[in-house]
């Protein structure tokens, strides 16, 4: 067991398929972990919400003077126990918990894939909604133009000596229609 600071130009982690068994998508495992916690749905998003990144200092040794960033092994074990290992107790001291940080690469990749898929789904929903709003706006503009044209035709047909009651009734209906259209226009401007 090494402790302290050590340097390497490159580290390789064995990952050959021929050395592995029971291979399954990590998302399935994360969904299973979330399900055990009573959460339905996207296990990757659940894991992301459960992890609590912290800053800290070690209590002793050479590393005590340097601020570090990471996670608390006991907290991580509550969410994804597979990435937490415990050293054997030595001379009456309890075992120390450690996190297999390289496993977080796969976990964070699964989380990013999940988030990306949800963003793509939201983008397509937004595009569909935008198309519907543009169609409604176009229909509104056509309706407004038709109403203005009808109003002008009515004025011309009634002439200066037209029936006052009919003109007043039609003007009232047109005013009501204009009010309704202005409500639609106000709603459209909220988008």
Tab-separated table of C-alpha atoms in Angstrom:
chain	number	residue	atom	x	y	z
A	1	UNK	CA	0.000	0.000	0.000
A	2	UNK	CA	1.424	3.353	-1.051
A	3	UNK	CA	0.655	6.565	0.763
A	4	UNK	CA	1.557	10.162	0.081
A	5	UNK	CA	2.419	11.891	-3.156
A	6	UNK	CA	3.807	9.931	-6.077
A	7	UNK	CA	4.162	10.789	-9.725
A	8	UNK	CA	3.761	8.833	-12.946
A	9	UNK	CA	3.937	9.800	-16.590
A	10	UNK	CA	1.142	7.478	-17.514
A	11	UNK	CA	-1.097	4.941	-15.796
A	12	UNK	CA	-2.967	2.222	-17.611
A	13	UNK	CA	-5.928	0.363	-16.189
A	14	UNK	CA	-6.638	-3.075	-17.599
A	15	UNK	CA	-10.024	-3.101	-19.321
A	16	UNK	CA	-9.919	-5.990	-21.795
A	17	UNK	CA	-13.317	-7.577	-22.510
A	18	UNK	CA	-11.749	-11.055	-22.315
A	19	UNK	CA	-11.048	-10.529	-18.616
A	20	UNK	CA	-14.611	-9.523	-17.721
A	21	UNK	CA	-17.882	-11.272	-17.045
A	22	UNK	CA	-21.493	-10.220	-16.313
A	23	UNK	CA	-21.157	-7.131	-18.521
A	24	UNK	CA	-24.289	-4.976	-18.613
A	25	UNK	CA	-24.993	-1.298	-19.297
A	26	UNK	CA	-24.152	0.875	-16.301
A	27	UNK	CA	-27.448	2.730	-16.668
A	28	UNK	CA	-29.252	-0.508	-15.736
A	29	UNK	CA	-27.147	-0.771	-12.561
A	30	UNK	CA	-27.770	2.874	-11.669
A	31	UNK	CA	-31.509	2.428	-12.264
A	32	UNK	CA	-31.421	-0.609	-9.969
A	33	UNK	CA	-29.630	1.410	-7.248
A	34	UNK	CA	-32.231	4.186	-7.574
A	35	UNK	CA	-35.054	1.638	-7.429
A	36	UNK	CA	-33.629	0.185	-4.194
A	37	UNK	CA	-33.752	3.713	-2.774
A	38	UNK	CA	-37.430	3.984	-3.750
A	39	UNK	CA	-36.832	6.244	-6.755
A	40	UNK	CA	-38.462	5.492	-10.105
A	41	UNK	CA	-37.017	6.801	-13.335
A	42	UNK	CA	-33.589	7.958	-14.365
A	43	UNK	CA	-31.054	6.321	-12.046
A	44	UNK	CA	-28.154	8.301	-13.510
A	45	UNK	CA	-29.828	11.621	-12.635
A	46	UNK	CA	-30.618	10.269	-9.174
A	47	UNK	CA	-26.963	9.353	-8.577
A	48	UNK	CA	-25.881	12.822	-9.655
A	49	UNK	CA	-28.275	14.418	-7.163
A	50	UNK	CA	-27.149	12.125	-4.348
A	51	UNK	CA	-23.410	12.726	-4.641
A	52	UNK	CA	-22.116	15.565	-2.484
A	53	UNK	CA	-18.794	16.970	-3.687
A	54	UNK	CA	-16.768	18.489	-0.838
A	55	UNK	CA	-13.519	20.303	-0.182
A	56	UNK	CA	-11.406	19.112	2.740
A	57	UNK	CA	-7.986	18.788	4.360
A	58	UNK	CA	-6.545	15.544	5.670
A	59	UNK	CA	-6.056	15.579	9.454
A	60	UNK	CA	-2.419	14.501	9.346
A	61	UNK	CA	0.547	13.467	7.169
A	62	UNK	CA	2.164	15.443	4.358
A	63	UNK	CA	-1.172	15.959	2.605
A	64	UNK	CA	-2.652	17.844	5.589
A	65	UNK	CA	-1.415	21.195	4.280
A	66	UNK	CA	-3.127	20.872	0.867
A	67	UNK	CA	-6.829	21.470	0.295
A	68	UNK	CA	-8.411	18.587	-1.602
A	69	UNK	CA	-11.680	18.025	-3.475
A	70	UNK	CA	-13.654	14.832	-3.619
A	71	UNK	CA	-16.294	12.843	-1.775
A	72	UNK	CA	-16.773	11.237	1.631
A	73	UNK	CA	-16.571	7.457	1.233
A	74	UNK	CA	-19.304	6.766	3.783
A	75	UNK	CA	-21.718	9.067	1.904
A	76	UNK	CA	-20.860	7.595	-1.495
A	77	UNK	CA	-21.411	4.085	-0.080
A	78	UNK	CA	-25.034	5.015	0.663
A	79	UNK	CA	-25.628	5.669	-3.058
A	80	UNK	CA	-23.140	3.515	-4.971
A	81	UNK	CA	-21.458	1.082	-2.589
A	82	UNK	CA	-19.685	-0.645	-5.486
A	83	UNK	CA	-17.092	2.168	-5.683
A	84	UNK	CA	-16.205	2.091	-1.968
A	85	UNK	CA	-13.674	-0.361	-0.544
A	86	UNK	CA	-12.499	-0.810	3.023
A	87	UNK	CA	-8.979	-1.638	4.147
A	88	UNK	CA	-8.578	-4.378	6.705
A	89	UNK	CA	-8.370	-3.146	10.304
A	90	UNK	CA	-4.791	-3.010	11.593
A	91	UNK	CA	-3.679	-3.172	15.243
A	92	UNK	CA	-7.095	-2.398	16.637
A	93	UNK	CA	-7.685	0.555	14.301
A	94	UNK	CA	-10.911	0.357	12.317
A	95	UNK	CA	-10.703	-0.216	8.583
A	96	UNK	CA	-10.341	2.906	6.442
A	97	UNK	CA	-12.811	3.422	3.599
A	98	UNK	CA	-11.517	4.356	0.154
A	99	UNK	CA	-13.185	5.345	-3.117
A	100	UNK	CA	-12.251	3.802	-6.469
A	101	UNK	CA	-12.226	7.176	-8.266
A	102	UNK	CA	-11.501	5.779	-11.750
A	103	UNK	CA	-14.928	4.085	-11.626
A	104	UNK	CA	-16.466	7.565	-11.528
A	105	UNK	CA	-15.400	8.043	-15.151
A	106	UNK	CA	-17.978	5.458	-16.235
A	107	UNK	CA	-20.596	6.776	-13.791
A	108	UNK	CA	-20.189	10.375	-14.932
A	109	UNK	CA	-20.251	9.254	-18.576
A	110	UNK	CA	-23.608	7.532	-17.934
A	111	UNK	CA	-24.893	10.665	-16.172
A	112	UNK	CA	-23.807	12.903	-19.067
A	113	UNK	CA	-25.430	10.568	-21.596
A	114	UNK	CA	-28.664	10.661	-19.596
A	115	UNK	CA	-28.628	14.452	-19.313
A	116	UNK	CA	-27.781	14.802	-23.014
A	117	UNK	CA	-30.694	12.551	-23.996
A	118	UNK	CA	-33.094	14.608	-21.855
A	119	UNK	CA	-31.787	17.868	-23.362
A	120	UNK	CA	-32.223	16.508	-26.884
A	121	UNK	CA	-35.777	15.475	-26.010
A	122	UNK	CA	-36.499	18.940	-24.586
A	123	UNK	CA	-34.999	20.582	-27.693
A	124	UNK	CA	-37.256	18.577	-30.006
A	125	UNK	CA	-40.276	19.455	-27.843
A	126	UNK	CA	-39.303	23.123	-27.973
A	127	UNK	CA	-38.941	22.972	-31.770
A	128	UNK	CA	-42.421	21.436	-32.116
A	129	UNK	CA	-43.905	24.065	-29.810
A	130	UNK	CA	-42.160	26.856	-31.729
A	131	UNK	CA	-43.588	25.530	-35.008
A	132	UNK	CA	-47.108	25.474	-33.495
A	133	UNK	CA	-46.696	29.010	-32.146
A	134	UNK	CA	-45.526	30.271	-35.548
A	135	UNK	CA	-48.561	28.639	-37.200
A	136	UNK	CA	-50.870	30.241	-34.628
A	137	UNK	CA	-49.236	33.618	-35.170
A	138	UNK	CA	-49.679	33.289	-38.932
A	139	UNK	CA	-53.351	32.319	-38.484
A	140	UNK	CA	-53.845	35.257	-36.152
A	141	UNK	CA	-52.358	37.661	-38.699
A	142	UNK	CA	-54.604	36.271	-41.467
A	143	UNK	CA	-57.654	36.542	-39.211
A	144	UNK	CA	-56.769	40.108	-38.267
A	145	UNK	CA	-56.339	41.091	-41.943
A	146	UNK	CA	-59.675	39.449	-42.858
A	147	UNK	CA	-61.422	41.258	-40.016
A	148	UNK	CA	-60.021	44.623	-41.072
A	149	UNK	CA	-61.044	43.953	-44.681
A	150	UNK	CA	-64.575	42.967	-43.616
A	151	UNK	CA	-64.845	46.040	-41.455
A	152	UNK	CA	-63.873	48.289	-44.365
A	153	UNK	CA	-66.321	46.529	-46.700
A	154	UNK	CA	-69.099	46.938	-44.160
A	155	UNK	CA	-68.393	50.632	-43.805
A	156	UNK	CA	-68.440	51.061	-47.560
A	157	UNK	CA	-71.666	49.042	-47.943
A	158	UNK	CA	-73.468	50.942	-45.192
A	159	UNK	CA	-72.472	54.259	-46.634
A	160	UNK	CA	-73.250	57.521	-44.914
A	161	UNK	CA	-77.040	56.879	-45.011
A	162	UNK	CA	-76.987	53.172	-43.972
A	163	UNK	CA	-79.115	51.735	-41.294
A	164	UNK	CA	-77.786	53.048	-38.014
A	165	UNK	CA	-78.897	50.058	-35.909
A	166	UNK	CA	-77.279	47.488	-38.195
A	167	UNK	CA	-74.118	49.525	-38.347
A	168	UNK	CA	-74.013	49.853	-34.546
A	169	UNK	CA	-74.640	46.112	-34.062
A	170	UNK	CA	-71.974	45.165	-36.590
A	171	UNK	CA	-69.518	47.655	-35.084
A	172	UNK	CA	-70.184	46.132	-31.652
A	173	UNK	CA	-69.528	42.608	-32.983
A	174	UNK	CA	-66.337	43.781	-34.643
A	175	UNK	CA	-65.199	45.535	-31.457
A	176	UNK	CA	-65.843	42.309	-29.529
A	177	UNK	CA	-63.841	40.359	-32.113
A	178	UNK	CA	-61.022	42.910	-31.895
A	179	UNK	CA	-60.982	42.527	-28.107
A	180	UNK	CA	-60.744	38.752	-28.422
A	181	UNK	CA	-57.964	39.076	-30.952
A	182	UNK	CA	-56.061	41.445	-28.701
A	183	UNK	CA	-56.272	38.814	-25.925
A	184	UNK	CA	-54.826	36.249	-28.324
A	185	UNK	CA	-52.168	38.748	-29.396
A	186	UNK	CA	-51.258	39.432	-25.747
A	187	UNK	CA	-50.997	35.708	-25.091
A	188	UNK	CA	-48.798	35.289	-28.182
A	189	UNK	CA	-46.465	38.035	-26.982
A	190	UNK	CA	-45.880	36.121	-23.719
A	191	UNK	CA	-44.104	33.330	-25.530
